[in-house]
Amino acid sequence: MDAIARSVPVGVVGAGTMGAGIAQVAAAAGHEVRVYDAAGGAAAAAIEAIFQRLARAVDKGRLLAEEAEDVATRLHAVETLEDLAGCGLVIEAVVEDLEVKRALFAGLEAVCGPDAVLATNTSSLSVDAIAGELAHPGRVAGLHFFNPAPVLPLVEVVRGAHTDAAVAELLVATATAWGKTPVRAASTPGFVVNRVARPFYGEAFRLLESGRVDAATVDALLRESGGFRMGPFELADLIGHDVNLAVSRSVWEAFGRDPRFMPSVLQERLVADGRLGRKTGRGIYADDEPRPAPATADPVTGTAAIWTGTGGFDPSVPGWTMSSGDVELRLTDGRTAAQHTGGGPGTVVLVDLTLDRSPARVGIAAPEHAPKEHVEAAVAFLQGHGFAVTVLPDLPGLVVARTVATLAAAAADAVDSGVATAEDVDTAMRLGVNYPRGPYDWGDRLGWNWVAGVLDALAAAEDPGRYRVSPGLRRRAREADGRPDDPEVRERDDLARRAADAMWADDAASQALGMTIEQVSAGHAVVTMRVRPDMVNGHGICHGGLVFTLADSAFAVACNTHNRRTVAVGADVTFLAPAREGDLLRAVAHERYRSGRTGICDVAVYRDGVTIAEFRGRSREIPGTLAPDEEET
Ligand code: NAD
């Protein structure tokens, strides 16, 4: 597909930060650019600012004076939307407000010729919602530049449900011709970058909220050990906590308040207190105060222990151990050092993941009551390898590993839900937010079984909803475990799905309450329900009986997944917190025991990652099956 010809004029609507940058990019690529802004004088002022940027580039020798002049002559401020008639492409960069954008696109449709492509630079709104009311939504797509547009190479070309494939491809070719690197993305919340990047900030805030590790240490580990250009708090201070929180909130809301995307309380507090980051002089850090030093172990001298190992010491990959006497070093797998050490006489010291090829720092953790000399031996060993060592509390998933595992999981989910290809996800994250590697590539390199293991450990230790392993990630983990096409596992999961569907088809009660089976596999089920106005009592709280019914439905699905008819013979429920109208409740059921004809299933009901009820159900098989299986057919 050819790019839009240079001879075709391009319109830019909205002459703020992004509109001005995009206009400069299009003019530099050789197009005549018409800039329109509703605020009188704003378009002319934006063009003036571009002239100044070009002049600075000439002064610095990065641009020839004639080239700058050429670009300048192609930029025109226009007074009305009608002046954009004749443009082959119009890029909208007005305020992030759906109604404003809808009205604008209706106006553009009336003004622009039938072949003109209309693009939106929205960061968070749905392309479908913007184009929905138009007569020809097929010519509308997202063209999401990153700030500053003239500098950052990434452009997400976002295809809505109605966008013509040819229009998306034309924009891909055009972005390429403009010197950008486009990636193709589906119109889903946060597209690629803003969705996949959430855990980078989310995990850092969770760690800080735990009170067990400070911001400077988290930043130092992710920079010096993880190879990220900036730590999450430094970056959030730069972006602005208001902007970052708005993205977190919009992605979280758009995903039905999925606990994976839940914004941090601390982030909310920073915004409420006006501590927005660099723009207000104070955020996580204060501009007028010296930056705190990260926790770093003092040099340990005088220990000349002999270490032996398996798998070759390399803290950037799993699968090795190093031992000296009673001390053993291992790369974290998400579980705590106390869990690794168990009741043995020795001490397992866990090493956090590193990603940089030559990391300057590494984090470690030992069980709380480990002998001091064991920790010192580990520190001495790592200092001997040239690392600054941060001794962390015994945190599940430590710092870098939990960040990378959750980023890799988010990348896998984006790929599985059809947002973008793995290659495009990785390109977007490297170019859009400067990650040292693509997060999908990390998953491949570290092993998806390691990624799923870290999430499982975090789910068990902290929050099963937030760290739940998606079916796609579980499949990758199985493949990485060397069971790529384990027909037995696949067959069991297929059967579980068929049995659940058969049971569900007759479950009018659950359906009437608007429940949905979100996931099902052998011995496991996730069922969701949104609290409707008719489900709340006089206090505005969801009737406990309905929460029980949700838990009971998840329990029933999970314990019937073996295609044996199973009935409940007892249940205990504990209510921990109320649910209110509008809440999306998620019941996660796991079979914890099954023997002969009886089974036990544990269910937790979550609201926004908070457990609101716990349920244990006991079941007994009765004769018969739910879905026809091989034996019966
Ligand atoms: P901005 O506030 O700097 O500029 C918006 C401009 O739009 C203003 O000049 C305003 O006068 C004008 N405007 C408002 N309503 C208009 C209308 N109906 N017709 C014409 N002009 C109108 O905003 P921005 O930061 O440049 O963001 C613009 C868009 O780009 C938003 O959708 C935003 O989500 C998206 N975006 C922003 C960034 C960023 O980092 N700032 C990055 C990527 C995408």
mmCIF file of C-alpha atoms in Angstrom, residues 200 216-232 234 294-295 313-317 320 331-332 350-364 382 386-392 397-404 436-437 442 445-446 450:
data_model
loop_
_atom_site.group_PDB
_atom_site.id
_atom_site.type_symbol
_atom_site.label_atom_id
_atom_site.label_comp_id
_atom_site.label_asym_id
_atom_site.label_seq_id
_atom_site.Cartn_x
_atom_site.Cartn_y
_atom_site.Cartn_z
ATOM 1 C CA PHE A 200 5.274 -0.742 35.604
ATOM 2 C CA ALA A 216 14.463 5.461 45.686
ATOM 3 C CA THR A 217 15.307 1.771 46.160
ATOM 4 C CA VAL A 218 12.533 0.647 43.776
ATOM 5 C CA ASP A 219 13.694 3.188 41.178
ATOM 6 C CA ALA A 220 17.351 2.232 41.575
ATOM 7 C CA LEU A 221 16.604 -1.477 41.176
ATOM 8 C CA LEU A 222 14.529 -0.979 38.032
ATOM 9 C CA ARG A 223 17.126 1.329 36.521
ATOM 10 C CA GLU A 224 20.369 -0.301 37.583
ATOM 11 C CA SER A 225 19.185 -3.883 37.639
ATOM 12 C CA GLY A 226 16.237 -3.862 35.258
ATOM 13 C CA GLY A 227 17.877 -1.673 32.623
ATOM 14 C CA PHE A 228 14.897 0.703 32.412
ATOM 15 C CA ARG A 229 15.921 4.210 31.481
ATOM 16 C CA MET A 230 13.991 5.694 34.401
ATOM 17 C CA GLY A 231 12.504 4.152 37.511
ATOM 18 C CA PRO A 232 8.690 4.092 37.753
ATOM 19 C CA GLU A 234 10.935 9.109 38.454
ATOM 20 C CA PRO A 294 18.746 3.638 47.566
ATOM 21 C CA ALA A 295 19.269 0.975 50.213
ATOM 22 C CA PHE A 313 25.364 -18.075 37.846
ATOM 23 C CA ASP A 314 23.380 -15.518 35.839
ATOM 24 C CA PRO A 315 20.774 -13.364 37.610
ATOM 25 C CA SER A 316 19.109 -12.515 34.294
ATOM 26 C CA VAL A 317 17.744 -16.039 33.810
ATOM 27 C CA TRP A 320 20.762 -21.916 38.429
ATOM 28 C CA LEU A 331 16.802 -16.554 41.315
ATOM 29 C CA THR A 332 13.352 -15.642 42.612
ATOM 30 C CA LEU A 350 16.778 -15.165 46.702
ATOM 31 C CA VAL A 351 18.241 -12.986 43.990
ATOM 32 C CA ASP A 352 15.969 -10.566 42.147
ATOM 33 C CA LEU A 353 15.908 -10.637 38.378
ATOM 34 C CA THR A 354 18.292 -8.439 36.416
ATOM 35 C CA LEU A 355 17.771 -7.546 32.784
ATOM 36 C CA ASP A 356 20.621 -5.306 31.939
ATOM 37 C CA ARG A 357 23.508 -7.232 30.411
ATOM 38 C CA SER A 358 25.902 -5.685 32.883
ATOM 39 C CA PRO A 359 23.716 -4.640 35.789
ATOM 40 C CA ALA A 360 25.196 -2.379 38.405
ATOM 41 C CA ARG A 361 22.887 -3.490 41.199
ATOM 42 C CA VAL A 362 21.059 -6.561 42.340
ATOM 43 C CA GLY A 363 18.389 -7.064 44.999
ATOM 44 C CA ILE A 364 18.352 -10.030 47.356
ATOM 45 C CA LEU A 382 27.462 -10.671 44.752
ATOM 46 C CA GLY A 386 30.775 -6.251 40.928
ATOM 47 C CA PHE A 387 27.169 -5.596 41.980
ATOM 48 C CA ALA A 388 25.931 -3.013 44.423
ATOM 49 C CA VAL A 389 23.640 -5.125 46.599
ATOM 50 C CA THR A 390 20.264 -4.090 47.966
ATOM 51 C CA VAL A 391 19.071 -6.318 50.784
ATOM 52 C CA LEU A 392 15.292 -6.290 50.554
ATOM 53 C CA GLY A 397 8.260 -11.519 43.652
ATOM 54 C CA LEU A 398 10.871 -9.013 44.938
ATOM 55 C CA VAL A 399 10.988 -5.836 42.812
ATOM 56 C CA VAL A 400 12.264 -6.346 39.252
ATOM 57 C CA ALA A 401 10.886 -9.865 38.878
ATOM 58 C CA ARG A 402 7.323 -8.907 39.787
ATOM 59 C CA THR A 403 7.470 -5.901 37.476
ATOM 60 C CA VAL A 404 8.787 -7.894 34.532
ATOM 61 C CA PRO A 436 15.170 -2.048 27.191
ATOM 62 C CA ARG A 437 13.439 -5.074 25.612
ATOM 63 C CA TRP A 442 11.061 -11.164 28.122
ATOM 64 C CA ARG A 445 13.366 -15.470 27.168
ATOM 65 C CA LEU A 446 12.609 -16.031 30.845
ATOM 66 C CA TRP A 450 8.558 -18.676 35.172
#
